[in-house]
Amino acid sequence: MADIINLPMEQLQDLEYCIDSNPPWAETIILAFQNYILMLGTTVMIPVALVPLMGGSDGDKIRVIQTLLFVSGINTLLQALFGTRLPAVVGGSSAYLVPILYIIGDSSLQRITEPHERFLQSMRATQGALIVAASLQIILGYSQVWGLFSRFFSPLGMAPVVGLVGLGLFERGFPVVGNCVEIGIPMLLLVIGLSQYLKHIRPFKDVPIFERFPVLICVTIIWAYSHVLTAGGAYKNRPNVTQVSCRTDKANLIYDAPWFKFPYPLQWGAPTFSAGHSFAMMSAVLVSMIESTGAYQAASRLAIATPPPAYVLSRGIGWQGIGILLDGLFGTLTGSTVSVENVGLLGLTRVGSRRVVQISAGFMIFFATMGKFGALFASIPFPIFAALYCVLFGLVASVGLSFLQFTNMNSMRNLFILGISLFLGISVPQYFNNFWLTAHHGAVHTRAGWFDAFLNTIFASPPTVGLIVAVVLDNTLEVEKSKKDRGMPWWVKFRTFRGDNRNEEFYTLPFNLNRFFPPT
C-alpha cells in the first residue's frame, strides 16, 4: 500500500508561473492574445442567438458583440485589480438566457411591429432588468453576506460544485463539434496532440510553444482549413445547420462592422424598468454568483494560490455586481460571469499569471473599438471553440474533483453526498432544458412569467443544483462527527484573510489600498 499513497497537496506542483510571477514580456503578450481569442466564442454566440429574436439586424448584432467585448475587458481588469485578483477573465454569461428570452417574449414588446424599434425597446427592457438585478449582487458582495454563506462550504461541498462548473457545460462540447465534424474533430485531435504529446518539443530556444500557445496554433491552422472548405464550395446545398456551423462567411459580421466604434453608456437609449423583468433577472444573478464562486476556486488552484478567503470572495462578487451594472448601462444584452474556458486555459498552458489576464483585458477593449478587426476574429466557426471546450471544461471539472484529496473518500457519507450532488447536478438541469427543446417553454409553466423564468433559470444551472444539494446534505448529515471526513481541518484556515500568511501575498489590493479597505 505504501507504494500507491500520494499525499494531499495544497498547491499544484507542475505549473510554471503562479498568480504573481510573470513570463517574459513577449510570451506574456502572446498568451494574453490567446486568452482574448478563446473568450470570443461565448461573446459571439450569445448576441448571434438573441439579437435576431429581438428584431435586430446584422449591424445591431455586431454592435452588441463589440459592446459585450468592450465591457468584458473593463470587468476583467476591475476583477484582476480590485476584485478577487485572480487571473480570471470575466465575460458574457449564458445563465441569463432564460430571463432574457422571457423579456423578449413579453407581449408588450411583441406587439411592436417595426423590427428595429422592437429591438431597441427589448434592449432597453433588458438593460433596466440588469441594472436592478445588479444591486442584489452588489449588496450580497459588499455586505459580506456571500462570505458568511461561504462558511458552509467544505472541500467535499466544493468538489461537485466546481466539477459541475465544467461538466455542466457538456452541451457546448461535442454536440456542437458534431455539427461540423470535418472541422471540429481535427481541431480536438490537434489540441490534444500539440498540448500533450508534443509539449516537450521546443523548436525556438527554450519556449515550449506547443504547450504555451496550443489555442493560437490550432485555431490558426483549422480556421485556415475551414476558409479553404468554404471558398471551395464544400458547403453548397448543405443543410442549414451545417451552413451556420461550418462557414466562415455566414454572419456578415465583417461587412456590417464599422472600422471604428466606441461603445458608451445608454447608447441604445434610456433603460426601461419592470418589476417582473427585474425579479426574473435576479435568478440569473444568483446563478452567475454560484458559477463564478466555483470558477474562482478552480482559478485559485490553477494559479497556485490559496482558496480565496470569505472576504476576498465577497469582494469579488461585489465587483462582479458592479460589472453587471456596467452591462446594463452599456447594453451588452447579457450579464457577466467568470469565463470557464479561460480558467481551463490556465491549466492547459501551465501559466496562472495575473498579468497575462490584465493584458488580455486590453486586447478586448482595443479590438472592441476596432470593429473590422474584431469581426474578423469573431468569424471563427463555433465548432472550433467547441473542440477547445471539450478539453478546457473537462480540465476545470477535474480541478474540482481534486478537492476530494482533502476528504475521506472511504466514508459512505461522503460517497453518498458526492454521488447524489453530481448526478442531480447533471440530471435536473437536463430535465429542465429538455422542455425548451420539446415544448418551447420551461418545466415551470404558470401564468406568472417572471416566476417561471426565476425557477427555470435556477434549476437549469448544474453548479447551482449541485451546490444546493451538496451544501444542504454536507451541513445536515452527521456534521460534528464528520469534520475530518469533510476536510474541515484543512479548509478552516482559508475562511479568514489572516488564517493563512500566503493570503496577503495573493489577495492584497494594489496601490496600498488595503490601508483604506482593510480585510475583515
PDB file of C-alpha atoms in Angstrom, residues 14 16 190-203 206-214 347-350:
ATOM      1  CA  ASP A  14       3.749  21.237 -12.146  1.00  0.00           C
ATOM      2  CA  GLU A  16       5.382  27.068 -14.206  1.00  0.00           C
ATOM      3  CA  LEU A 190      -4.785  18.727 -32.858  1.00  0.00           C
ATOM      4  CA  VAL A 191      -5.241  20.435 -29.481  1.00  0.00           C
ATOM      5  CA  ILE A 192      -4.667  17.193 -27.586  1.00  0.00           C
ATOM      6  CA  GLY A 193      -1.698  16.269 -29.767  1.00  0.00           C
ATOM      7  CA  LEU A 194       0.103  19.603 -29.511  1.00  0.00           C
ATOM      8  CA  SER A 195      -0.584  20.368 -25.849  1.00  0.00           C
ATOM      9  CA  GLN A 196       0.101  16.865 -24.501  1.00  0.00           C
ATOM     10  CA  TYR A 197       2.154  14.701 -26.853  1.00  0.00           C
ATOM     11  CA  LEU A 198       4.351  17.431 -28.351  1.00  0.00           C
ATOM     12  CA  LYS A 199       4.584  19.748 -25.328  1.00  0.00           C
ATOM     13  CA  HIS A 200       8.264  18.968 -24.706  1.00  0.00           C
ATOM     14  CA  ILE A 201       9.328  19.822 -28.260  1.00  0.00           C
ATOM     15  CA  ARG A 202      10.884  23.304 -28.349  1.00  0.00           C
ATOM     16  CA  PRO A 203      11.733  24.488 -31.887  1.00  0.00           C
ATOM     17  CA  ASP A 206      13.639  27.345 -24.514  1.00  0.00           C
ATOM     18  CA  VAL A 207       9.987  28.279 -25.115  1.00  0.00           C
ATOM     19  CA  PRO A 208       7.605  25.290 -25.159  1.00  0.00           C
ATOM     20  CA  ILE A 209       5.443  26.817 -27.891  1.00  0.00           C
ATOM     21  CA  PHE A 210       3.162  23.791 -28.312  1.00  0.00           C
ATOM     22  CA  GLU A 211       2.325  23.806 -24.607  1.00  0.00           C
ATOM     23  CA  ARG A 212       2.113  27.592 -24.212  1.00  0.00           C
ATOM     24  CA  PHE A 213       0.188  28.505 -27.360  1.00  0.00           C
ATOM     25  CA  PRO A 214      -1.911  25.482 -28.411  1.00  0.00           C
ATOM     26  CA  GLY A 347      -4.071  24.612 -16.628  1.00  0.00           C
ATOM     27  CA  LEU A 348      -3.529  23.820 -20.299  1.00  0.00           C
ATOM     28  CA  THR A 349      -0.708  26.365 -20.643  1.00  0.00           C
ATOM     29  CA  ARG A 350       0.524  25.937 -17.043  1.00  0.00           C
TER      30      ARG A 350
END
